[in-house]
């Protein structure tokens, strides 16, 4: 039985983070988009709806989108697997999530995320000591980011419809044998359901997340980079990011349903190209819609990532990132597919990279 309160868990996590990493704070960096691989998104349903999930998440993927939603799982056990390949298969994005209800008012979750590029050629020693090209000297390495999320959620008995949750987040980032980093952070989430409305708030990296980078200097030796500067060990800070949103479900004639949702992402790591942009905060709105039939078949759509893009003529226009999705649910098994464009048009280019995401979920009563 877990006896820690929600607020005590956050304070404990913050204390551990500072205590473990405080020796490295003298060499800290706060880059924009730090740990951005955790913002790509998981689950075919969510990505088909434009990543609008903070108030909706109610299965194993809630550990990622909003851990408070784990309490709303429809089954005692729930698992989700996802695989997607981005940029014509160069980048692999994999996810596995599991949720378990402890009782009617509490739940646990585990999520594992990997995003990486494999088989990168290291050609520094392509030319041998005799001045000839020797393809046998090519070595291959991978660049990958990993995250493990341990989630706990609980329903607040004193306030009807209110549930809270938190993630303890462990991050490992690896650049072949050249460098790696390990980090720790805390996420917190809230969901509130009342009179058909669902509201949600997710605070990622609420204590700030610290990645301590270790550079293996001996791996940088070689003739090809004799003049290059070798990076130093440092600590990278990820600043808090907040997502708040709401949704409502409507019953339609003929056993059809409609679910409309809106999320607003607020980032604090510097000025971004978003709908509302400033050096202090940025606001990025997203909207999603899900049409269902007999709780068996679902058609989804979403739009987000509004950016101002400049063409070759110098004119500026606003572009958005659309997504579409299809889902089938039968006897506890869920198959969700999504099609999304990875970027808005840039500098007049008409072709855009697209990605097909497939996720499989299963719930056991």
XYZ file of C-alpha atoms in Angstrom:
365
model
C 0.000 0.000 0.000
C 1.358 3.432 -0.958
C 1.134 5.955 1.877
C 3.019 8.914 0.405
C 0.834 11.871 -0.457
C 1.024 13.463 -3.882
C 2.786 16.594 -2.604
C 5.301 14.636 -0.533
C 6.265 12.600 -3.589
C 6.999 15.767 -5.555
C 9.112 17.265 -2.763
C 11.046 14.032 -2.339
C 11.743 13.831 -6.069
C 12.937 17.436 -6.163
C 15.265 16.847 -3.221
C 16.794 13.726 -4.744
C 17.347 15.471 -8.067
C 19.215 18.420 -6.536
C 21.208 16.259 -4.113
C 22.458 13.849 -6.775
C 23.305 16.388 -9.454
C 24.328 19.495 -7.485
C 28.112 18.912 -8.000
C 27.637 19.390 -11.750
C 25.507 22.537 -11.598
C 28.531 24.772 -12.154
C 28.639 23.560 -15.795
C 24.929 23.589 -16.575
C 23.324 24.400 -19.918
C 19.664 25.161 -20.596
C 19.162 24.517 -24.323
C 15.877 24.978 -26.087
C 14.076 21.693 -26.938
C 16.041 19.731 -24.340
C 14.827 16.095 -24.190
C 12.562 16.878 -27.130
C 12.258 13.162 -27.943
C 9.745 12.984 -25.088
C 7.421 15.363 -26.971
C 7.084 13.219 -30.116
C 4.075 11.414 -28.627
C 2.912 7.821 -28.201
C -0.157 5.802 -29.211
C -2.036 5.697 -32.498
C -5.165 7.212 -30.996
C -3.361 10.235 -29.579
C -1.258 10.912 -32.669
C -4.304 10.563 -34.917
C -5.995 13.300 -32.879
C -3.097 15.733 -33.123
C -1.634 14.793 -29.707
C -4.715 16.069 -27.862
C -4.850 13.783 -24.812
C -4.274 15.579 -21.513
C -7.954 15.381 -20.524
C -8.750 12.144 -22.411
C -6.021 9.617 -21.584
C -7.627 6.635 -19.818
C -5.502 3.598 -20.741
C -1.855 2.562 -20.401
C -0.717 5.567 -22.485
C -1.930 7.839 -19.671
C 1.421 7.222 -18.000
C 2.887 9.356 -20.785
C 0.122 11.879 -21.521
C -1.276 12.400 -18.017
C -0.662 9.830 -15.256
C -3.852 10.890 -13.483
C -5.814 9.102 -16.227
C -4.559 5.674 -15.129
C -7.338 5.599 -12.527
C -9.907 5.713 -15.350
C -8.704 2.495 -17.009
C -11.689 0.421 -18.092
C -9.918 -2.851 -17.234
C -7.692 -3.968 -14.363
C -4.699 -4.475 -16.650
C -3.936 -2.609 -19.842
C -0.964 -2.663 -22.189
C -0.020 -0.733 -25.344
C 2.773 -1.295 -27.865
C 3.712 1.165 -30.606
C 6.239 1.302 -33.418
C 6.738 4.088 -35.930
C 9.466 5.030 -38.395
C 10.070 8.696 -39.059
C 11.798 10.433 -41.954
C 11.568 7.510 -44.391
C 12.557 4.977 -41.753
C 15.759 6.696 -40.629
C 14.437 7.332 -37.111
C 12.831 4.503 -35.123
C 10.328 5.396 -32.408
C 9.203 2.584 -30.086
C 6.985 2.591 -27.000
C 5.645 0.072 -24.501
C 3.240 0.955 -21.713
C 1.485 -0.993 -18.958
C -1.157 0.106 -16.461
C -2.617 -1.747 -13.490
C -5.457 -0.698 -11.199
C -4.662 -1.372 -7.552
C -8.258 -0.741 -6.497
C -11.140 1.556 -7.455
C -9.179 4.659 -6.452
C -5.527 4.036 -7.365
C -3.377 2.685 -10.190
C 0.229 2.104 -11.225
C 1.869 2.444 -14.631
C 5.171 1.767 -16.392
C 6.232 3.299 -19.720
C 9.362 2.718 -21.798
C 10.282 4.929 -24.763
C 13.137 4.665 -27.262
C 13.830 7.003 -30.159
C 16.993 6.407 -32.120
C 18.975 6.349 -35.345
C 20.946 3.150 -35.949
C 23.826 2.122 -38.218
C 25.493 5.530 -38.501
C 28.800 5.221 -40.356
C 31.975 6.416 -38.616
C 34.342 7.153 -41.537
C 37.133 8.910 -39.637
C 39.538 6.066 -40.430
C 38.324 5.476 -43.973
C 41.753 6.411 -45.362
C 44.395 4.035 -43.991
C 48.019 4.785 -43.078
C 49.082 4.285 -46.690
C 46.655 6.903 -48.033
C 44.228 4.410 -49.561
C 40.498 4.091 -48.919
C 39.760 0.982 -46.844
C 36.058 0.313 -46.383
C 36.849 -2.280 -43.734
C 37.794 0.586 -41.441
C 34.220 1.901 -41.344
C 32.570 1.425 -37.954
C 28.872 1.826 -37.180
C 27.172 3.233 -34.104
C 23.732 4.262 -32.869
C 22.334 7.432 -31.341
C 19.369 6.735 -29.090
C 17.329 8.331 -26.319
C 15.550 6.226 -23.694
C 13.031 7.106 -20.984
C 11.524 5.001 -18.205
C 8.411 6.416 -16.540
C 7.070 4.978 -13.280
C 3.561 6.310 -12.641
C 1.143 6.428 -9.724
C -2.395 7.827 -9.812
C -5.098 8.270 -7.205
C -8.673 9.467 -7.059
C -9.349 12.197 -4.483
C -12.261 11.003 -2.355
C -13.105 14.445 -0.946
C -13.675 15.989 -4.418
C -15.900 14.070 -6.810
C -14.385 13.571 -10.252
C -10.866 14.705 -9.288
C -7.843 12.441 -9.772
C -4.121 13.170 -9.604
C -0.983 11.386 -10.719
C 2.802 11.673 -10.951
C 5.729 10.185 -12.878
C 9.223 9.450 -11.666
C 11.225 9.749 -14.869
C 14.643 8.229 -15.606
C 16.364 9.238 -18.858
C 19.345 7.693 -20.624
C 20.796 9.243 -23.776
C 23.586 7.623 -25.766
C 25.764 8.747 -28.681
C 27.568 5.531 -29.565
C 30.774 5.151 -27.550
C 31.384 8.916 -27.668
C 29.073 10.213 -24.944
C 26.122 9.342 -22.758
C 23.883 11.050 -20.245
C 21.607 10.043 -17.421
C 18.863 12.190 -15.955
C 16.018 12.212 -13.491
C 12.838 14.271 -13.272
C 9.247 14.449 -12.045
C 5.966 14.951 -13.948
C 2.600 15.673 -12.342
C -0.933 15.564 -13.730
C -4.547 16.280 -12.804
C -7.853 15.275 -14.391
C -11.329 16.477 -13.430
C -14.584 15.046 -14.782
C -17.884 16.817 -14.176
C -21.257 17.027 -15.965
C -19.947 15.430 -19.149
C -16.875 17.659 -19.306
C -13.299 16.422 -18.872
C -10.505 18.799 -17.903
C -6.805 18.029 -17.572
C -3.466 19.566 -16.649
C -0.052 17.997 -17.186
C 3.161 19.533 -15.804
C 6.222 17.902 -17.344
C 9.637 18.279 -15.735
C 7.964 20.168 -12.909
C 11.120 20.025 -10.775
C 13.251 20.625 -13.896
C 15.010 17.558 -15.293
C 18.791 17.273 -15.184
C 20.831 15.274 -17.708
C 24.436 14.748 -16.627
C 26.558 14.239 -19.773
C 29.778 12.205 -19.719
C 32.137 12.665 -22.676
C 34.513 9.796 -23.483
C 37.429 11.850 -24.748
C 39.521 8.894 -25.913
C 36.855 8.036 -28.517
C 37.375 11.385 -30.265
C 41.012 10.720 -31.126
C 41.837 10.260 -34.790
C 43.253 12.087 -37.820
C 39.872 13.227 -39.157
C 39.100 15.451 -36.171
C 42.541 16.550 -35.012
C 41.478 20.224 -35.227
C 37.991 19.771 -33.746
C 37.290 20.850 -30.191
C 36.328 17.975 -27.906
C 33.221 18.762 -25.827
C 33.371 18.805 -22.035
C 31.265 17.079 -19.410
C 28.219 19.167 -18.585
C 24.741 19.117 -17.109
C 21.751 19.855 -19.334
C 18.574 21.250 -17.771
C 15.068 20.686 -19.144
C 12.687 23.431 -18.029
C 9.013 22.784 -17.160
C 6.382 22.406 -19.874
C 2.644 22.596 -19.145
C -0.307 21.223 -21.105
C -3.879 22.029 -20.128
C -7.029 21.128 -21.999
C -10.659 20.072 -22.033
C -12.950 17.710 -23.908
C -16.561 16.632 -24.182
C -18.308 13.592 -25.574
C -21.597 13.842 -27.495
C -24.142 11.139 -28.252
C -25.322 11.252 -31.879
C -28.226 9.482 -33.623
C -27.715 5.968 -34.938
C -25.323 4.847 -32.198
C -22.704 7.333 -33.299
C -20.623 9.379 -30.856
C -18.406 12.426 -31.184
C -15.548 13.479 -28.930
C -14.137 16.990 -29.297
C -10.993 18.064 -27.449
C -8.649 21.038 -27.220
C -5.176 21.230 -25.642
C -2.920 24.222 -24.999
C 0.814 23.654 -24.572
C 2.818 26.229 -22.634
C 6.619 26.014 -22.889
C 9.165 28.016 -20.885
C 12.525 27.230 -22.532
C 12.811 30.314 -24.755
C 11.047 31.836 -27.741
C 9.612 29.285 -30.181
C 7.801 29.577 -33.501
C 4.292 29.108 -32.069
C 0.941 30.858 -32.358
C 1.719 32.947 -29.256
C 5.458 33.452 -28.916
C 7.640 35.341 -26.435
C 10.949 34.957 -24.597
C 9.125 34.083 -21.370
C 6.370 31.686 -22.500
C 4.990 30.169 -25.722
C 1.463 28.895 -26.356
C 0.810 26.149 -28.906
C -2.873 25.120 -29.292
C -3.998 21.723 -30.620
C -7.470 20.414 -31.517
C -8.732 16.879 -32.045
C -11.956 15.110 -33.005
C -12.976 11.460 -32.713
C -16.098 9.983 -34.325
C -17.168 6.550 -33.105
C -19.717 3.922 -34.117
C -21.020 1.442 -31.542
C -17.747 1.815 -29.605
C -16.173 -0.431 -32.246
C -14.835 1.765 -35.055
C -13.329 5.228 -34.731
C -12.339 7.902 -37.225
C -10.024 10.604 -35.899
C -8.496 13.873 -36.969
C -6.383 16.586 -35.437
C -4.473 19.757 -36.107
C -1.661 21.529 -34.268
C 1.904 22.831 -34.440
C 0.920 26.204 -35.918
C 4.026 27.912 -37.312
C 4.755 31.035 -39.316
C 6.707 30.063 -42.437
C 8.560 32.379 -44.808
C 8.550 31.622 -48.546
C 11.233 32.409 -51.126
C 9.431 35.668 -51.950
C 9.720 36.837 -48.342
C 6.000 36.586 -47.567
C 5.001 34.907 -44.311
C 2.054 32.570 -43.862
C 0.731 30.383 -41.073
C 0.862 26.615 -41.532
C -0.417 23.806 -39.334
C 0.357 20.101 -38.966
C -2.668 17.868 -39.723
C -3.156 14.241 -38.716
C -5.666 11.473 -39.404
C -6.372 8.235 -37.599
C -8.439 5.066 -37.609
C -9.168 2.747 -34.693
C -10.880 -0.604 -34.133
C -11.787 -2.004 -30.686
C -13.032 -5.567 -30.222
C -13.089 -7.818 -27.130
C -10.429 -5.853 -25.278
C -8.138 -5.596 -28.300
C -7.461 -2.147 -29.801
C -5.729 -1.435 -33.088
C -5.006 2.222 -33.796
C -3.329 3.757 -36.825
C -2.350 7.360 -37.482
C -1.004 9.301 -40.430
C 0.719 12.566 -39.627
C 2.958 15.058 -41.348
C 6.156 15.648 -39.405
C 6.663 19.279 -40.380
C 4.893 22.213 -41.926
C 5.876 23.448 -45.387
C 9.142 25.354 -45.435
C 10.503 27.810 -47.971
C 7.935 26.938 -50.591
C 8.599 23.178 -50.618
C 5.486 21.200 -51.470
C 6.598 17.720 -50.464
C 6.473 16.942 -46.749
C 7.659 13.863 -44.866
C 4.834 11.790 -43.453
C 4.780 9.071 -40.863
C 2.500 6.084 -40.327
C 2.075 5.119 -36.678
C 0.616 1.798 -35.555
C -0.180 0.894 -31.956
C -1.743 -2.195 -30.435
C -3.499 -2.194 -27.078
C -5.111 -4.892 -24.980
C -7.095 -4.723 -21.762
C -7.697 -7.611 -19.340
C -10.482 -7.460 -16.788
